[in-house]
Short mmCIF file of C-alpha atoms in Angstrom, two decimals:
data_model
loop_
_atom_site.label_atom_id
_atom_site.label_comp_id
_atom_site.label_asym_id
_atom_site.label_seq_id
_atom_site.Cartn_x
_atom_site.Cartn_y
_atom_site.Cartn_z
CA MET A 1327 -14.05 3.46 12.49
CA GLN A 1328 -10.01 4.75 12.07
CA PHE A 1329 -7.27 1.98 11.25
CA ALA A 1330 -3.31 3.05 11.05
CA LEU A 1331 -0.41 0.77 10.58
CA THR A 1332 3.23 0.82 10.50
CA ALA A 1333 5.52 -1.71 9.74
CA LYS A 1334 9.47 -2.21 10.20
CA LEU A 1335 11.66 -4.90 8.01
CA LEU A 1336 14.48 -6.09 7.33
CA ILE A 1337 15.11 -6.20 3.32
CA ASN A 1338 17.58 -8.24 1.36
CA MET A 1339 18.30 -7.96 -2.08
CA HIS A 1340 15.69 -6.14 -3.10
CA ASP A 1341 14.56 -4.29 -6.46
CA LEU A 1342 11.73 -2.81 -5.10
CA ASN A 1343 11.30 0.81 -6.56
CA ASN A 1344 13.80 -0.06 -9.89
CA GLU A 1345 11.61 2.16 -11.85
CA ARG A 1346 14.32 3.83 -14.10
CA ALA A 1347 16.46 1.70 -16.54
CA GLU A 1348 19.25 0.47 -14.65
CA GLU A 1349 19.07 2.20 -10.69
CA ILE A 1350 17.20 1.82 -7.81
CA ARG A 1351 15.62 4.83 -6.73
CA ARG A 1352 17.97 7.24 -4.02
CA VAL A 1353 16.59 10.11 -1.95
CA PRO A 1354 17.97 12.31 0.49
CA LEU A 1355 17.48 11.65 4.29
CA ILE A 1356 18.32 13.26 7.20
CA PHE A 1357 18.65 10.89 10.77
CA LYS A 1358 19.69 12.14 13.96
CA THR A 1359 22.61 9.94 15.28
CA LYS A 1360 24.61 9.82 18.36
CA ASP A 1361 26.85 12.40 17.00
CA GLY A 1362 23.90 14.84 16.06
CA TYR A 1363 21.96 14.79 12.71
CA ARG A 1364 23.46 13.59 9.43
CA LEU A 1365 22.65 13.99 5.72
CA ILE A 1366 22.86 10.67 3.68
CA SER A 1367 21.95 12.11 0.62
CA GLU A 1368 21.23 9.52 -1.67
CA ALA A 1369 19.76 6.64 0.66
CA VAL A 1370 17.67 3.89 -1.27
CA ALA A 1371 14.19 4.23 -0.73
CA VAL A 1372 10.79 2.97 -2.17
CA SER A 1373 7.76 5.43 -3.19
CA GLY A 1374 4.04 5.45 -2.14
CA VAL A 1375 3.40 5.61 -5.07
CA MET A 1376 4.32 1.56 -5.23
CA LEU A 1377 2.52 0.82 -2.01
CA LYS A 1378 -0.08 1.96 -2.80
CA HIS A 1379 -0.51 -0.05 -6.31
CA TRP A 1380 -0.04 -3.23 -4.89
CA HIS A 1381 -2.06 -2.40 -1.92
CA ALA A 1382 -4.83 -1.67 -4.73
CA VAL A 1383 -4.04 -4.64 -6.45
CA TYR A 1384 -4.20 -7.16 -3.59
CA LEU A 1385 -7.55 -5.38 -2.48
CA ALA A 1386 -9.12 -6.16 -5.57
CA ARG A 1387 -7.92 -9.93 -5.77
CA ARG A 1388 -9.77 -10.15 -2.26
CA ALA A 1389 -12.60 -8.44 -2.97
CA GLU A 1390 -13.43 -10.48 -5.38
CA GLU A 1391 -13.23 -13.52 -3.33
CA LEU A 1392 -15.85 -11.39 -0.87
CA GLY A 1393 -18.03 -10.82 -3.70
CA VAL A 1394 -17.27 -6.97 -4.05
CA ASN A 1395 -18.11 -4.84 -6.86
CA LEU A 1396 -15.13 -4.59 -9.13
CA CYS A 1397 -14.73 -2.39 -12.19
CA PRO A 1398 -13.61 -3.97 -15.46
CA LEU A 1399 -10.15 -2.51 -15.07
CA CYS A 1400 -9.71 -3.44 -11.52
CA ARG A 1401 -11.28 -6.96 -11.91
CA ARG A 1402 -8.43 -7.58 -14.59
CA GLY A 1403 -5.39 -5.98 -11.69
CA GLU A 1404 -5.03 -2.99 -13.81
CA ALA A 1405 -4.76 -0.36 -11.06
CA ILE A 1406 -5.75 2.44 -13.12
CA ARG A 1407 -8.89 4.51 -11.80
CA VAL A 1408 -11.22 6.45 -13.70
CA PRO A 1409 -9.66 6.17 -16.93
CA PRO A 1410 -10.43 8.26 -20.52
CA PRO A 1411 -12.96 6.58 -22.18
CA ASP A 1412 -12.01 6.82 -25.20
CA ALA A 1413 -8.25 4.87 -24.13
CA VAL A 1414 -10.74 2.05 -23.78
CA LYS A 1415 -11.34 -0.55 -25.90
CA MET A 1416 -13.68 -2.82 -25.55
CA GLU A 1417 -11.06 -5.73 -26.58
CA TRP A 1418 -8.60 -4.57 -23.77
CA LEU A 1419 -11.12 -5.15 -21.08
CA HIS A 1420 -12.21 -8.66 -23.04
CA THR A 1421 -15.66 -8.14 -21.26
CA ASP A 1422 -19.52 -8.33 -23.38
CA GLU A 1423 -20.55 -5.12 -25.57
CA ASN A 1424 -23.59 -4.36 -22.78
CA THR A 1425 -21.01 -4.40 -19.96
CA TYR A 1426 -17.97 -2.79 -21.67
CA LYS A 1427 -21.09 0.08 -22.58
CA LYS A 1428 -22.48 0.46 -19.00
CA TYR A 1429 -18.81 1.08 -17.83
CA ILE A 1430 -17.85 3.57 -20.76
CA ASP A 1431 -21.20 5.70 -20.00
CA CYS A 1432 -20.19 5.75 -16.02
CA LEU A 1433 -16.36 6.73 -16.94
CA SER A 1434 -18.17 9.78 -19.16
CA LYS A 1435 -20.83 10.56 -17.18
CA GLY A 1436 -20.78 9.15 -13.77
CA THR A 1437 -21.14 10.68 -10.79
CA GLU A 1438 -19.49 9.98 -7.58
CA GLU A 1439 -21.93 7.93 -6.46
CA ASP A 1440 -21.79 6.25 -8.90
CA LEU A 1441 -18.10 5.36 -9.50
CA ILE A 1442 -18.35 4.98 -5.87
CA LYS A 1443 -20.84 2.21 -6.36
CA LEU A 1444 -19.02 0.64 -9.27
CA CYS A 1445 -16.03 -0.60 -7.50
CA VAL A 1446 -14.49 -0.58 -4.71
CA GLY A 1447 -11.04 0.48 -6.24
CA GLU A 1448 -12.34 3.97 -6.83
CA ASP A 1449 -13.58 3.90 -3.55
CA ALA A 1450 -11.08 3.32 -1.31
CA HIS A 1451 -8.12 4.41 -3.54
CA GLY A 1452 -9.76 7.77 -4.77
CA PHE A 1453 -9.71 8.81 -8.38
CA LEU A 1454 -9.18 12.27 -10.55
CA ARG A 1455 -11.54 12.71 -13.73
CA THR A 1456 -10.00 15.60 -15.68
CA GLU A 1457 -13.40 15.84 -18.30
CA PRO A 1458 -15.98 16.46 -16.60
CA THR A 1459 -13.70 17.00 -13.38
CA LEU A 1460 -14.52 14.98 -10.78
CA ARG A 1461 -12.09 14.14 -7.81
CA ARG A 1462 -11.98 11.95 -4.35
CA GLU A 1463 -9.83 11.59 -2.11
CA SER A 1464 -8.02 8.42 -1.59
CA LEU A 1465 -9.39 6.94 2.15
CA ILE A 1466 -5.71 5.25 2.35
CA LYS A 1467 -2.71 7.33 2.29
CA PHE A 1468 0.81 5.63 2.04
CA SER A 1469 4.44 7.38 3.92
CA TRP A 1470 7.84 5.86 1.50
CA LEU A 1471 9.35 2.76 2.27
CA LEU A 1472 12.42 4.37 3.66
CA PRO A 1473 15.48 3.03 5.90
CA ILE A 1474 16.42 3.06 9.15
CA TYR A 1475 19.86 4.31 10.26
CA LEU A 1476 21.58 1.68 11.54
CA GLU A 1477 25.54 2.77 13.33
CA GLY A 1478 28.32 1.63 12.13
CA ILE A 1479 26.48 0.69 8.56
CA GLU A 1480 27.30 3.32 5.23
CA MET A 1481 24.90 3.98 3.17
CA PRO A 1482 23.03 3.20 0.95
CA PRO A 1483 23.80 -0.09 1.19
CA PHE A 1484 23.18 -1.32 -2.49
CA ARG A 1485 24.89 -3.06 -5.65
CA VAL A 1486 24.73 -3.48 -9.04
CA VAL A 1487 24.57 -6.92 -10.77
CA GLN A 1488 24.83 -8.27 -14.17
CA HIS A 1489 22.11 -10.96 -15.71
CA THR A 1490 22.36 -12.95 -19.12
CA ARG A 1491 19.00 -14.22 -20.73
CA ASN A 1492 19.75 -17.61 -21.82
CA ILE A 1493 18.45 -18.74 -25.15
CA ARG A 1494 19.37 -22.33 -25.93
CA GLU A 1495 20.56 -21.63 -29.66
CA VAL A 1496 21.12 -18.44 -31.24
CA PRO A 1497 20.79 -18.12 -34.53
CA GLU A 1498 22.54 -15.62 -36.87
CA GLU A 1499 19.43 -13.86 -37.83
CA PRO A 1500 17.72 -11.85 -37.13
CA GLU A 1501 20.03 -9.33 -34.83
CA GLU A 1502 17.18 -8.65 -31.91
CA LEU A 1503 17.58 -12.01 -30.66
CA ARG A 1504 21.50 -12.14 -30.33
CA ARG A 1505 21.19 -8.36 -28.46
CA MET A 1506 19.03 -10.49 -26.37
CA GLN A 1507 21.87 -12.72 -25.21
CA MET A 1508 23.69 -9.18 -23.71
CA PRO A 1509 24.52 -8.65 -19.73
CA TYR A 1510 21.89 -5.91 -18.79
CA PRO A 1511 22.68 -4.84 -14.85
CA ARG A 1512 20.23 -4.03 -11.83
CA SER A 1513 20.61 -3.00 -8.70
CA TYR A 1514 20.30 -4.35 -5.38
CA ALA A 1515 19.72 -2.81 -1.91
CA ASP A 1516 19.79 -4.46 1.71
CA GLY A 1517 18.37 -2.73 4.84
CA VAL A 1518 15.50 -2.01 7.76
CA TYR A 1519 13.05 -0.13 5.96
CA GLY A 1520 9.76 1.31 7.46
CA PHE A 1521 6.50 2.12 6.03
CA ALA A 1522 3.21 3.90 7.67
CA SER A 1523 -0.19 4.09 5.98
CA LEU A 1524 -3.46 5.32 7.38
CA CYS A 1525 -7.19 4.14 6.21
CA ASP A 1526 -10.23 6.47 7.12
CA LEU A 1527 -12.76 3.06 7.34
CA GLU A 1528 -15.34 5.49 8.31
CA LEU A 1529 -16.09 7.05 4.43
CA VAL A 1530 -15.87 3.67 2.97
CA GLY A 1531 -19.01 3.78 1.10
CA THR A 1532 -19.47 7.60 1.35
CA ALA A 1533 -19.37 10.07 -1.31
CA PHE A 1534 -18.05 13.41 -0.42
CA THR A 1535 -19.85 15.27 -3.14
CA CYS A 1536 -23.18 14.44 -0.99
CA ARG A 1537 -21.87 13.28 2.19
CA ARG A 1538 -24.25 9.75 1.91
CA GLN A 1539 -23.76 6.22 2.19
CA VAL A 1540 -24.09 5.11 -1.29
CA ILE A 1541 -23.80 1.21 -0.32
CA ASP A 1542 -25.65 -1.14 1.66
CA ASP A 1543 -24.14 -2.01 5.40
CA ASN A 1544 -23.49 -5.20 4.08
CA GLU A 1545 -21.03 -4.28 1.16
CA LYS A 1546 -19.42 -1.76 3.29
CA LYS A 1547 -18.09 -4.05 6.03
CA LYS A 1548 -16.76 -6.38 3.20
CA ARG A 1549 -14.91 -3.61 1.71
CA GLN A 1550 -13.45 -2.69 5.10
CA ARG A 1551 -12.11 -6.16 4.98
CA ALA A 1552 -10.73 -6.44 2.64
CA ILE A 1553 -8.89 -3.26 2.43
CA LEU A 1554 -7.41 -4.18 5.74
CA GLU A 1555 -6.81 -7.77 4.61
CA ALA A 1556 -4.96 -6.40 1.46
CA PHE A 1557 -2.28 -4.92 4.04
CA ILE A 1558 -1.39 -8.54 5.34
CA PRO A 1559 1.39 -9.53 1.88
CA MET A 1560 2.81 -6.25 2.57
CA LEU A 1561 4.44 -7.74 5.82
CA THR A 1562 6.66 -9.22 3.91
CA GLY A 1563 8.13 -6.99 1.47
CA ALA A 1564 5.47 -7.90 -1.85
CA PHE A 1565 5.10 -5.19 -3.11
CA GLY A 1566 6.99 -3.36 -5.89
CA ALA A 1567 9.31 -4.03 -9.07
CA SER A 1568 10.89 -7.44 -10.45
CA LEU A 1569 9.01 -9.72 -7.50
CA ALA A 1570 9.60 -12.42 -10.38
CA ARG A 1571 12.58 -12.94 -10.08
CA SER A 1572 14.19 -10.61 -7.21
CA LEU A 1573 11.02 -11.33 -4.35
CA PRO A 1574 12.78 -9.56 -1.42
CA ALA A 1575 14.48 -11.71 1.75
CA ALA A 1576 12.54 -9.86 3.84
CA LYS A 1577 11.54 -10.65 7.83
CA PRO A 1578 8.66 -8.57 9.54
CA LEU A 1579 10.87 -7.03 12.66
CA GLU A 1580 7.91 -4.43 14.37
CA VAL A 1581 4.22 -4.55 13.45
CA VAL A 1582 1.42 -2.27 14.84
CA ALA A 1583 -1.86 -1.88 13.71
CA ILE A 1584 -4.18 0.94 15.39
CA VAL A 1585 -7.77 0.76 15.37
CA SER A 1586 -11.23 2.01 16.86
CA LYS A 1587 -14.77 1.44 16.31
CA GLU A 1588 -15.70 4.40 17.16
CA ALA A 1589 -13.74 7.48 16.19
CA LYS A 1590 -15.21 9.15 12.66
CA ILE A 1591 -12.68 12.06 12.88
CA GLY A 1592 -9.66 10.22 10.81
CA PHE A 1593 -6.09 9.27 12.67
CA PRO A 1594 -3.61 11.57 13.44
CA ALA A 1595 -0.65 10.10 10.82
CA PRO A 1596 1.45 8.08 12.91
CA VAL A 1597 5.30 8.56 13.48
CA HIS A 1598 7.33 6.93 10.71
CA PRO A 1599 9.19 3.72 12.09
CA MET A 1600 12.65 5.24 10.87
CA TYR A 1601 12.74 7.55 14.28
CA GLU A 1602 14.05 5.51 16.63
CA ASP A 1603 11.46 6.40 19.29
CA TYR A 1604 8.08 6.12 17.03
CA PHE A 1605 6.24 3.56 19.17
CA GLN A 1606 6.64 5.56 22.00
CA LEU A 1607 5.86 8.57 20.74
CA ASN A 1608 2.56 6.98 18.80
CA GLU A 1609 1.25 5.07 22.02
CA ARG A 1610 1.37 8.91 23.39
CA LEU A 1611 -0.22 10.51 20.23
CA PHE A 1612 -3.28 8.02 20.12
CA ARG A 1613 -3.90 7.84 24.02
CA SER A 1614 -4.10 11.62 23.70
CA PHE A 1615 -6.45 11.15 20.65
CA ALA A 1616 -8.46 8.88 22.11
CA LYS A 1617 -9.00 11.11 25.26
CA GLU A 1618 -10.02 14.20 23.71
CA PHE A 1619 -12.25 12.57 21.42
CA ASN A 1620 -13.60 9.73 24.02
CA VAL A 1621 -13.04 6.71 21.85
CA ASP A 1622 -11.96 3.80 22.51
CA LEU A 1623 -8.50 2.41 20.55
CA LEU A 1624 -6.81 -1.18 20.18
CA ILE A 1625 -3.32 -0.57 19.27
CA CYS A 1626 -2.01 -4.91 18.21
CA THR A 1627 2.05 -5.01 18.21
CA TYR A 1628 4.09 -7.28 16.97
CA GLY A 1629 7.83 -7.32 17.92
CA ILE A 1630 7.67 -3.85 20.26
CA GLY A 1631 5.50 -3.16 23.11
CA GLN A 1632 3.96 -4.63 26.36
CA SER A 1633 0.48 -5.45 26.79
CA LYS A 1634 -1.58 -3.51 29.27
CA LYS A 1635 -5.31 -1.65 29.35
CA GLU A 1636 -6.05 1.76 30.78
CA ASP A 1637 -9.33 3.28 30.47
CA LYS A 1638 -10.52 2.59 26.58
CA VAL A 1639 -7.25 1.87 25.25
CA GLU A 1640 -5.63 -1.68 25.07
CA VAL A 1641 -1.94 -2.29 24.03
CA LYS A 1642 -2.45 -5.82 23.18
CA VAL A 1643 0.78 -7.98 21.69
CA VAL A 1644 0.38 -10.36 19.29
CA ASN A 1645 2.60 -13.28 18.26
CA ASP A 1646 2.73 -13.10 14.64
CA PRO A 1647 2.81 -9.87 12.29
CA ALA A 1648 -0.13 -10.82 10.30
CA GLU A 1649 -1.78 -11.47 13.71
CA ALA A 1650 -1.67 -7.91 14.36
CA ILE A 1651 -4.20 -7.05 11.19
CA VAL A 1652 -6.46 -10.38 11.77
CA THR A 1653 -6.94 -8.80 15.48
CA ALA A 1654 -7.59 -5.55 14.09
CA ILE A 1655 -10.31 -7.04 12.04
CA GLU A 1656 -11.48 -8.97 14.70
CA TYR A 1657 -11.93 -6.43 16.85
CA LEU A 1658 -13.94 -4.41 14.76
CA GLY A 1659 -16.32 -7.21 13.47
CA LEU A 1660 -15.65 -7.52 10.36
CA ASN A 1661 -14.61 -11.67 9.83
CA LYS A 1662 -17.86 -12.20 10.10
CA VAL A 1663 -18.96 -10.69 6.65
#
């Protein structure tokens, strides 16, 4: 069981990757234009780390609703997987002493199987424990959110806006309160952006160290469902920094969800939506995959493509962005758990 996703969004006034004090992250990118290849030395982009973090947050929220196992950190919305035991205090976790001791014992001495059973976060997003060394590869991969080249629009389209904190009455002392009234700058960007993601649903609940499934089938299906549903809030730009004061003015333009019930080997990485012909390339790529491994394939599309079916491969156009993922969930039979 495999899943892949690409999404293209129009995003205005975002501050999604403001990981520094006063600027949005910018990276060099090469685009193909009508005049050949062009280097943009400072294109506004959002890291895959940021996307992965927010998927983990939405995964934990949905998993809790479905009754899926969560560790104390994921339960409180902290996407920190397998932290050093001596850094975790009972007061910080807001849990009882017995739960705290069991959690610390699992962090310190637990096997990969133990940690998978403990939490869907460690299962799906992987972890690295330094002592004793134990590593689990993430089942979910994210590209960067990258801008799509728009002919005639100079990049990067971003601006710096000065903000001020408003305090009703500013006392003379302490000095810190007076300084809080000082203006502070924030950068905002606009553009058409895209990202791609992969998820190996087949290996949910399976430990790499012993190559066997360590949770029951019902728990596995719930985890698979929660993993896919966690992508839905991301389709309208609800990921990244500064959401409280600059929730992006976003509109999904194209969403493509690719899924297979029979595929056991992982999907190839989908071509990123930053490339103009990404959909055509992905359709050919995944058709070849399905033919080579003799597996089924459903491609759910919003905003692009045409419905058709050939052999075990179906392209299905849906009416809204979330429906692409919902249809994939129904196709896998995960909507019944």
